Short mmCIF file of C-alpha atoms in Angstrom, two decimals:
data_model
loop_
_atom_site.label_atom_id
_atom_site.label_comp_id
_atom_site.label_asym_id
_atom_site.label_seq_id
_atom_site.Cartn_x
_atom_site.Cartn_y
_atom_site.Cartn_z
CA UNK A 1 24.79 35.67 112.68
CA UNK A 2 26.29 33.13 114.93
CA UNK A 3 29.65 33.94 116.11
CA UNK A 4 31.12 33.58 120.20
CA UNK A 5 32.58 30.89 122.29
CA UNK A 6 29.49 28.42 121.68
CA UNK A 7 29.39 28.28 118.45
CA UNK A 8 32.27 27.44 115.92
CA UNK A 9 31.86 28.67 112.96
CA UNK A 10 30.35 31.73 111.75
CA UNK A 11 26.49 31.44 110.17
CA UNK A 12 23.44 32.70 109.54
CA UNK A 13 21.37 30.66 111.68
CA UNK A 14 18.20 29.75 109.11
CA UNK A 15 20.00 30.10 105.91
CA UNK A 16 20.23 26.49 104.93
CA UNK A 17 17.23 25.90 102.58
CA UNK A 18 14.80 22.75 102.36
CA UNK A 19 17.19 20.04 100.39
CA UNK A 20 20.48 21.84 100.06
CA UNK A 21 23.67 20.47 99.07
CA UNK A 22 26.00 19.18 102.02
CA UNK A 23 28.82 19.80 99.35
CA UNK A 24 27.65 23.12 98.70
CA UNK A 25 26.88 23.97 102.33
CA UNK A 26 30.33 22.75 103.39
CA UNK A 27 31.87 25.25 100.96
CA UNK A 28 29.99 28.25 102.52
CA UNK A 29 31.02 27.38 105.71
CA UNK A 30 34.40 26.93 104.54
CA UNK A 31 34.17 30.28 102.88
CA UNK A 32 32.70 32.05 105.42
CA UNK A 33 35.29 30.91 108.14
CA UNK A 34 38.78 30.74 106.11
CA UNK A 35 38.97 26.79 106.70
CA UNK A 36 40.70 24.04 104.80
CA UNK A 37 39.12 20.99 104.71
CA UNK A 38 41.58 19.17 107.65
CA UNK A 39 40.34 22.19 109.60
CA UNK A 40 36.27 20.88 109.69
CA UNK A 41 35.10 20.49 113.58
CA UNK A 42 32.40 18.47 112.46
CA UNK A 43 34.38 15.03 111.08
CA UNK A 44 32.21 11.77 111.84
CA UNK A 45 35.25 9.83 113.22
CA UNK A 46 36.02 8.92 117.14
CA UNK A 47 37.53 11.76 119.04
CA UNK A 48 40.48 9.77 119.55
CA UNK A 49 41.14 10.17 115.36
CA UNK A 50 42.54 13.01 114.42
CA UNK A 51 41.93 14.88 111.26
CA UNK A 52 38.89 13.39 108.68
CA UNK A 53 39.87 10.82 105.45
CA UNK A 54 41.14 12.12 102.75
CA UNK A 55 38.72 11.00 100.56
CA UNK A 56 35.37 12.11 101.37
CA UNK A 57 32.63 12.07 98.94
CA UNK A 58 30.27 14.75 99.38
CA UNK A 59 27.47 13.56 97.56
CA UNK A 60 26.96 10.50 99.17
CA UNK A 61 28.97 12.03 102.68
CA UNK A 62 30.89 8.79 102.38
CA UNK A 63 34.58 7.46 102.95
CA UNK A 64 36.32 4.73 102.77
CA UNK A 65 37.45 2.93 106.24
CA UNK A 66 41.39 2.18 105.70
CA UNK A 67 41.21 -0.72 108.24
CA UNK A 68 38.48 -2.66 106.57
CA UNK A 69 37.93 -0.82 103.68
CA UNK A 70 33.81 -0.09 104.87
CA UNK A 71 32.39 2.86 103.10
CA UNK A 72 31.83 4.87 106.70
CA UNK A 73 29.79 8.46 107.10
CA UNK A 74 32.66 11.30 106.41
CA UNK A 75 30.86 14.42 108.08
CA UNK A 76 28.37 14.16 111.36
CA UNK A 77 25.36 15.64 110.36
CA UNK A 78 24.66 16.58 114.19
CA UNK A 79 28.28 18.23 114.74
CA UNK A 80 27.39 20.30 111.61
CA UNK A 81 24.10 21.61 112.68
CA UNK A 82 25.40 22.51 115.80
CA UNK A 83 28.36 23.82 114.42
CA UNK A 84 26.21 26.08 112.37
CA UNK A 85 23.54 26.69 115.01
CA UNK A 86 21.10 24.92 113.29
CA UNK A 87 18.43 22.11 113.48
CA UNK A 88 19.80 18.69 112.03
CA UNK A 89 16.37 18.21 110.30
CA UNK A 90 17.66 20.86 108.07
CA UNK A 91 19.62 18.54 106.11
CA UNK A 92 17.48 16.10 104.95
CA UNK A 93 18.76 14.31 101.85
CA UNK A 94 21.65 16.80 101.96
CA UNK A 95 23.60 14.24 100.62
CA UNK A 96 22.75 10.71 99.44
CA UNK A 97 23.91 8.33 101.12
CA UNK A 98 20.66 6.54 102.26
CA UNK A 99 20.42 5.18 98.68
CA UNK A 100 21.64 1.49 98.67
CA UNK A 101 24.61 0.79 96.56
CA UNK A 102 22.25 -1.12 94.03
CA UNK A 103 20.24 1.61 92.67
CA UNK A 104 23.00 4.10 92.74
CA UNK A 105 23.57 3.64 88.81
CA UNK A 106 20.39 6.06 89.13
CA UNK A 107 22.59 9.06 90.35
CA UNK A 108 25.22 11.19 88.07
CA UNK A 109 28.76 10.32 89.49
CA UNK A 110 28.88 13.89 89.65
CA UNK A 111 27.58 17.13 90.49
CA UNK A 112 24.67 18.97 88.27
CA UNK A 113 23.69 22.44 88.55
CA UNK A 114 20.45 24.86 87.56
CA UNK A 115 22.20 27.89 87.14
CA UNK A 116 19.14 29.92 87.67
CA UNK A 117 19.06 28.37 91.75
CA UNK A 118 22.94 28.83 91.96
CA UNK A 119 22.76 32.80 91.07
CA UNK A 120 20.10 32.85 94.63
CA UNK A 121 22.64 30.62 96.41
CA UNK A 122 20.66 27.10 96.14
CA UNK A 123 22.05 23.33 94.62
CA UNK A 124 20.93 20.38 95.68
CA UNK A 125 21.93 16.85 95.64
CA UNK A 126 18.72 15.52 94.43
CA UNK A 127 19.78 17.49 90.62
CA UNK A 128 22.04 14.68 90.32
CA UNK A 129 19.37 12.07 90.10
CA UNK A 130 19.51 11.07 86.19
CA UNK A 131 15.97 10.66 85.86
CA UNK A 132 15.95 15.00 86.49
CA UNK A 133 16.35 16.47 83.17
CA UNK A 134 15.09 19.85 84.06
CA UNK A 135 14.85 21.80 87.41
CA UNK A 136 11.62 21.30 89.73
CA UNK A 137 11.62 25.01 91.01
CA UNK A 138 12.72 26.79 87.81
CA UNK A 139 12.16 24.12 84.64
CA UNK A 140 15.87 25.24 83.45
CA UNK A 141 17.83 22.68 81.95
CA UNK A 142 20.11 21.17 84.70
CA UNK A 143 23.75 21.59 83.62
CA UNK A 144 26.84 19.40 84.60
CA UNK A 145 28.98 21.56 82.84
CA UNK A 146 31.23 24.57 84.03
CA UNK A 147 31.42 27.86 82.36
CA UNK A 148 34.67 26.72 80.44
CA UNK A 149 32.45 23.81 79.02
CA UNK A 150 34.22 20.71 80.41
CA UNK A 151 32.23 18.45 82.03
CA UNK A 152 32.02 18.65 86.44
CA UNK A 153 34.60 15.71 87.09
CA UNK A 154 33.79 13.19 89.57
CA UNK A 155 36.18 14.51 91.90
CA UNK A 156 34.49 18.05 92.20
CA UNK A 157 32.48 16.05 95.22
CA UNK A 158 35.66 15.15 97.07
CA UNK A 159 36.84 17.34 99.84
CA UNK A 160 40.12 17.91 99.21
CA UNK A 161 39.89 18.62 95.77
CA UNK A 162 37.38 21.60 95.96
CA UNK A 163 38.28 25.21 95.60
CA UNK A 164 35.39 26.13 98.18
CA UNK A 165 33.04 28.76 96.29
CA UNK A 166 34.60 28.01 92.84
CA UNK A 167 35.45 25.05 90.41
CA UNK A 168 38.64 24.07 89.53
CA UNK A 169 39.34 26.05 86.96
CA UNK A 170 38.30 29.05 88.41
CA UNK A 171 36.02 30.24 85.75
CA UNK A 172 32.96 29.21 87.50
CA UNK A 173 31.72 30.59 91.14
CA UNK A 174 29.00 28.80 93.15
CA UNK A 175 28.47 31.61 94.95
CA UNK A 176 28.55 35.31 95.56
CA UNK A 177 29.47 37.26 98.79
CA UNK A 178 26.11 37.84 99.49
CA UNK A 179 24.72 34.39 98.76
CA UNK A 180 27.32 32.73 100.39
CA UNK A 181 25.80 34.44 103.24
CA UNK A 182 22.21 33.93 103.06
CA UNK A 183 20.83 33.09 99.78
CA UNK A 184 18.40 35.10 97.90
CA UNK A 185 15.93 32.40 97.22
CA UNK A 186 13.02 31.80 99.65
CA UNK A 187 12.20 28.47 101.28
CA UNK A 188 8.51 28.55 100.32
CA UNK A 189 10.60 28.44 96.96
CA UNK A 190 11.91 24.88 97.32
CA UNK A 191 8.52 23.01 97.63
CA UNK A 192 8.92 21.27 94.13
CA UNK A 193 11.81 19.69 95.98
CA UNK A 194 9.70 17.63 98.23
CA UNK A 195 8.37 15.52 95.25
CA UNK A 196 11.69 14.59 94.46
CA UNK A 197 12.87 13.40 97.93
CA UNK A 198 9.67 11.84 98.02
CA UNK A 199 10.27 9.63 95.42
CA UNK A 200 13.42 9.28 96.82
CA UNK A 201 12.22 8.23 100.28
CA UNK A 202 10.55 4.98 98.58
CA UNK A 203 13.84 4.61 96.03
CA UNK A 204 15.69 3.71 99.35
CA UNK A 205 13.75 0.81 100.20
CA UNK A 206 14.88 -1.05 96.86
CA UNK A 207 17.33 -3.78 96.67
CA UNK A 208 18.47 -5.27 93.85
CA UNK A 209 21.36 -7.50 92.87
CA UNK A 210 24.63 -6.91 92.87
CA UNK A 211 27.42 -8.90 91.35
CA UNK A 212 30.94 -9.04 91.99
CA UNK A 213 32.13 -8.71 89.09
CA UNK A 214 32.67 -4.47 88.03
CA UNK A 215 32.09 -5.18 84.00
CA UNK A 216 29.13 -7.65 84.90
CA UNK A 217 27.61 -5.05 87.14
CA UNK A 218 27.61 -2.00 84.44
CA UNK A 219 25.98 -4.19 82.27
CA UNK A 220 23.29 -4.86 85.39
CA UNK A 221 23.43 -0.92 86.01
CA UNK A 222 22.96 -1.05 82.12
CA UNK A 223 19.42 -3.19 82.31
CA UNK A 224 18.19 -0.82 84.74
CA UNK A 225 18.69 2.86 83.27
CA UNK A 226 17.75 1.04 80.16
CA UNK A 227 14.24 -0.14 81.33
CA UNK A 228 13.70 2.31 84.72
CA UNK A 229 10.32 3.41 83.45
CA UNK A 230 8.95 -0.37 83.93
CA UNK A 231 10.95 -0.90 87.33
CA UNK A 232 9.03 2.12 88.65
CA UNK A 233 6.09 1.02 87.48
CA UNK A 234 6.25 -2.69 88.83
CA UNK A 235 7.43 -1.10 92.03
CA UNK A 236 4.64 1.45 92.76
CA UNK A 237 7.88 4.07 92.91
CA UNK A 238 5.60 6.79 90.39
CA UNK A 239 7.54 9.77 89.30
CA UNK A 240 10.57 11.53 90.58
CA UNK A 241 8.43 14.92 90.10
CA UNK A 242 8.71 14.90 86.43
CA UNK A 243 7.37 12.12 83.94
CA UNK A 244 9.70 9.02 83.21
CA UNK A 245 10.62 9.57 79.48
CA UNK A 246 9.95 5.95 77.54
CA UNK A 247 12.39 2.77 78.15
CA UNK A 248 14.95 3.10 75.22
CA UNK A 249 14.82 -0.87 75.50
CA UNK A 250 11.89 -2.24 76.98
CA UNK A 251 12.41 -5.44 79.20
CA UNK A 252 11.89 -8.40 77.23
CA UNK A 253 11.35 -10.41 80.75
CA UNK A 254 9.05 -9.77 83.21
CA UNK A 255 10.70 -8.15 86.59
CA UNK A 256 10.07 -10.66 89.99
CA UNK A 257 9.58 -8.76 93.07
CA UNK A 258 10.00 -9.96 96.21
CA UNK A 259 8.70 -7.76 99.58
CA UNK A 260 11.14 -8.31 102.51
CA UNK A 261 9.16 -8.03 106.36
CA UNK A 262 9.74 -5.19 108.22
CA UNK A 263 12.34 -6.84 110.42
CA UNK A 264 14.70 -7.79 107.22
CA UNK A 265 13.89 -3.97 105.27
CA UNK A 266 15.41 -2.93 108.81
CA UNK A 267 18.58 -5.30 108.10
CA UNK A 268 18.91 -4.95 104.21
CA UNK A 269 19.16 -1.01 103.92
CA UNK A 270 22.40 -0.18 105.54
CA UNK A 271 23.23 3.68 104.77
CA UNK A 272 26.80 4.80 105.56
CA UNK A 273 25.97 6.16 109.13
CA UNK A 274 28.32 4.17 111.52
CA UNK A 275 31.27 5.43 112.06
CA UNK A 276 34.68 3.76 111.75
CA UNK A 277 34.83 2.22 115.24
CA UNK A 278 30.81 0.84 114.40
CA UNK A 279 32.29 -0.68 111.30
CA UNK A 280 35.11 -2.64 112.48
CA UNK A 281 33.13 -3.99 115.22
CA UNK A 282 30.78 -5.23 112.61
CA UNK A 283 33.63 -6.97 110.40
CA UNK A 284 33.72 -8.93 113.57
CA UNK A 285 30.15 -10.11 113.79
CA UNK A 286 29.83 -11.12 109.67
CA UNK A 287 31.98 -13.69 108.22
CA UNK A 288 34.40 -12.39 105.21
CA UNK A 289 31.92 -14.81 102.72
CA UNK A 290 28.96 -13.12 103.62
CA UNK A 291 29.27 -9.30 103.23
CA UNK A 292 27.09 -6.70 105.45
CA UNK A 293 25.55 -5.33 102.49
CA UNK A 294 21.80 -5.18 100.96
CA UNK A 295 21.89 -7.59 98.43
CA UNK A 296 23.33 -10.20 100.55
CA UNK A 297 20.89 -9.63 103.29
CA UNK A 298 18.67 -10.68 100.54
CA UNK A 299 19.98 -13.77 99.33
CA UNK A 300 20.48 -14.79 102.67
CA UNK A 301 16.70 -14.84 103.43
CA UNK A 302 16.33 -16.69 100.33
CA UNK A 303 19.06 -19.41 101.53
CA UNK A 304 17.07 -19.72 105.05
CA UNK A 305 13.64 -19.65 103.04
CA UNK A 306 14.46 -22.81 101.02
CA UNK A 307 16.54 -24.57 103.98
CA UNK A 308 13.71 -24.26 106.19
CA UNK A 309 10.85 -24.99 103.47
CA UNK A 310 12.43 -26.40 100.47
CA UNK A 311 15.19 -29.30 101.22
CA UNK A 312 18.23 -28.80 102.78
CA UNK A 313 21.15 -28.53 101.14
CA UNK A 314 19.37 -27.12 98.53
CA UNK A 315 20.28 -23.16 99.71
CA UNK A 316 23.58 -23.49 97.45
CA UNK A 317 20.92 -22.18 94.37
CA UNK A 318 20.92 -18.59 97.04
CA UNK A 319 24.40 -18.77 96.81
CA UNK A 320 24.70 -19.41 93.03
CA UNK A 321 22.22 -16.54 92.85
CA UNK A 322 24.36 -14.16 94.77
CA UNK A 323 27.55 -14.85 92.82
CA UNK A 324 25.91 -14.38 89.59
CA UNK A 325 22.55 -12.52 89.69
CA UNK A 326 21.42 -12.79 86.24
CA UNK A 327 17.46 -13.54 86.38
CA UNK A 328 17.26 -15.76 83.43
CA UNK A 329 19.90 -17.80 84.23
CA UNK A 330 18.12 -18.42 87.62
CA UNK A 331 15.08 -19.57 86.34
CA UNK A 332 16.66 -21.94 83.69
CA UNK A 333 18.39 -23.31 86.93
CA UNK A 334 15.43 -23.71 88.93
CA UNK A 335 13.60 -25.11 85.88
CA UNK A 336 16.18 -27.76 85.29
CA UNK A 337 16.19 -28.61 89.42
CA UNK A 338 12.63 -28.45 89.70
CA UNK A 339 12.26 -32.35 90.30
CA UNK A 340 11.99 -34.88 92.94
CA UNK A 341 15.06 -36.23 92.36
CA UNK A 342 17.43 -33.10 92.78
CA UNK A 343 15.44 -32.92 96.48
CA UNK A 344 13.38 -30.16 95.52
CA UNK A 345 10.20 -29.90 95.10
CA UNK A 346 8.00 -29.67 92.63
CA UNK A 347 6.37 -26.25 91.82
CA UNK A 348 2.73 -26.34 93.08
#
């Protein structure tokens, strides 16, 4: 156990397993020390900033800046290993941020649970991927229920709503004494994990498009849990460590993918790791039109692509694109400019 001047919290040093939870993590420290949430050492935000947002999503280890309104990282991963005298390579995909805001229509907005891993003192984040029906380690049914039968609201990831160790309602604990302390399960145990953060690891390099508009973007998030089995398949993703059950509505369109260099994959996927000083200085550097975000990292390589190569001028089809990413309506567009005298030119 870790306790004395150097370290500041109480732990077992070794006890966080292959893929755990940072929500669930957080509440054992938090149990294990007495703390409240405003008490955390390990905020992400400047010294100089007292005290941690007051909405901080857990699952993603994200809140929102108030001064420009930049989803920023909530918790420092390296303040919370060494709070709890452990490596930071512990907490891979403890949350998951990483994921682009694109393909997050993939996740649960909430948490899910096998109950069978909870009993030894093990959740992790990855349960919440919707394409998980059943557990990797045990092949229980993952449940996003509690024991009074409502469903886990969204806000069960949010700091300052949690009852650390228990749900809301107080009919449900996450934990016992013991595994609150160390849990029961071994690590050797986790290794169906690694499939899933696997698949994960390549999930994080897609971007897709985003609109504006909330209603027109459910319907986008709509086309994509809809027909998932024949994005993975177009994009080489394979399966999340269980097979992809068949498209309820196959894709009636074929799916165009375009492979960014290594230089604008750096630039596109942007997780929430700066911190709020990193993310006001950026607001600086980006004009308010064009947003520091994946897609539009995108659609501005396509803009430069068809200035440079296609006619100039012509880059206001990018922008149309951006503003309303609908893939038919972008090739009846191009179809209907594809002549000489629009300045483009014609397909070879």
């Amino acid at each position: 156990m870790t306790t004395g001047p150097s370290a500041r919290l109480t732990w077992h040093q070794g006890s966080v397993l292959p893929y755990s939870s940072l929500w669930h993590t957080v509440q054992r420290a938090m149990s294990l020390n007495a703390l409240r949430p405003k008490e955390l050492a390990f905020c992400g935000r400047g010294a100089d900033q007292a005290g941690i947002p007051r909405h901080v999503n857990l699952l993603y280890n994200e809140a929102v800046d108030g001064l420009c309104g930049a989803r920023v990282e909530a918790l420092s991963m390296r303040s919370l290993a060494q709070a709890l005298g452990e490596q930071e390579a512990v907490f891979a995909w403890a949350h998951l941020g990483r994921l682009p805001r694109s393909v997050r229509s993939l996740i649960a907005p909430g948490i899910r649970v096998c109950r069978t891993c909870m009993a030894r003192g093990y959740h992790s984040a990855l349960y919440s991927l919707r394409l998980l029906q059943t557990c990797p380690i045990h092949g229980c049914e993952l449940d996003d229920r509690c024991n009074c039968g409502e469903l886990f609201a969204d806000d069960q990831v949010v700091l300052h709503h949690m009852n650390a160790g228990y749900c809301r309602c107080g009919r449900m604990a996450y934990f016992t004494g013991q595994t609150c302390r160390r849990p029961t399960m071994r690590h050797d145990e986790t290794a169906p994990m690694s499939v899933v953060a696997t698949w994960l690891e390549r999930l994080a390099g897609v971007i897709r498009p985003s609109p504006g508009d909330h209603q027109a973007q459910r319907a986008h998030d709509r086309i994509l849990l809809d027909s998932v089995g024949a994005w993975c398949a177009e994009l080489n993703l394979g399966n999340p460590g269980s097979a992809i059950t068949r498209d309820p509505q196959p894709l009636r369109v074929s799916i165009s993918v375009a492979r960014l260099s290594t230089i604008e994959c750096a630039n596109a996927v942007r997780p929430a790791t700066h911190s709020r000083q990193g993310a006001a200085s950026t607001r600086g550097k980006h004009s308010l039109y064009w947003a520091g975000d994946d897609a539009t990292t995108t659609y501005r390589s396509l803009a430069r692509h068809i200035r440079r190569h296609v006619a100039r001028g012509a880059e206001a089809h990018a922008i149309d694109f951006m503003l309303n990413p609908d893939p038919l309506q972008m090739g009846a567009r191009m179809l209907r400019s594809a002549n000489p005298a629009n300045g483009v030119r014609e397909p070879c």
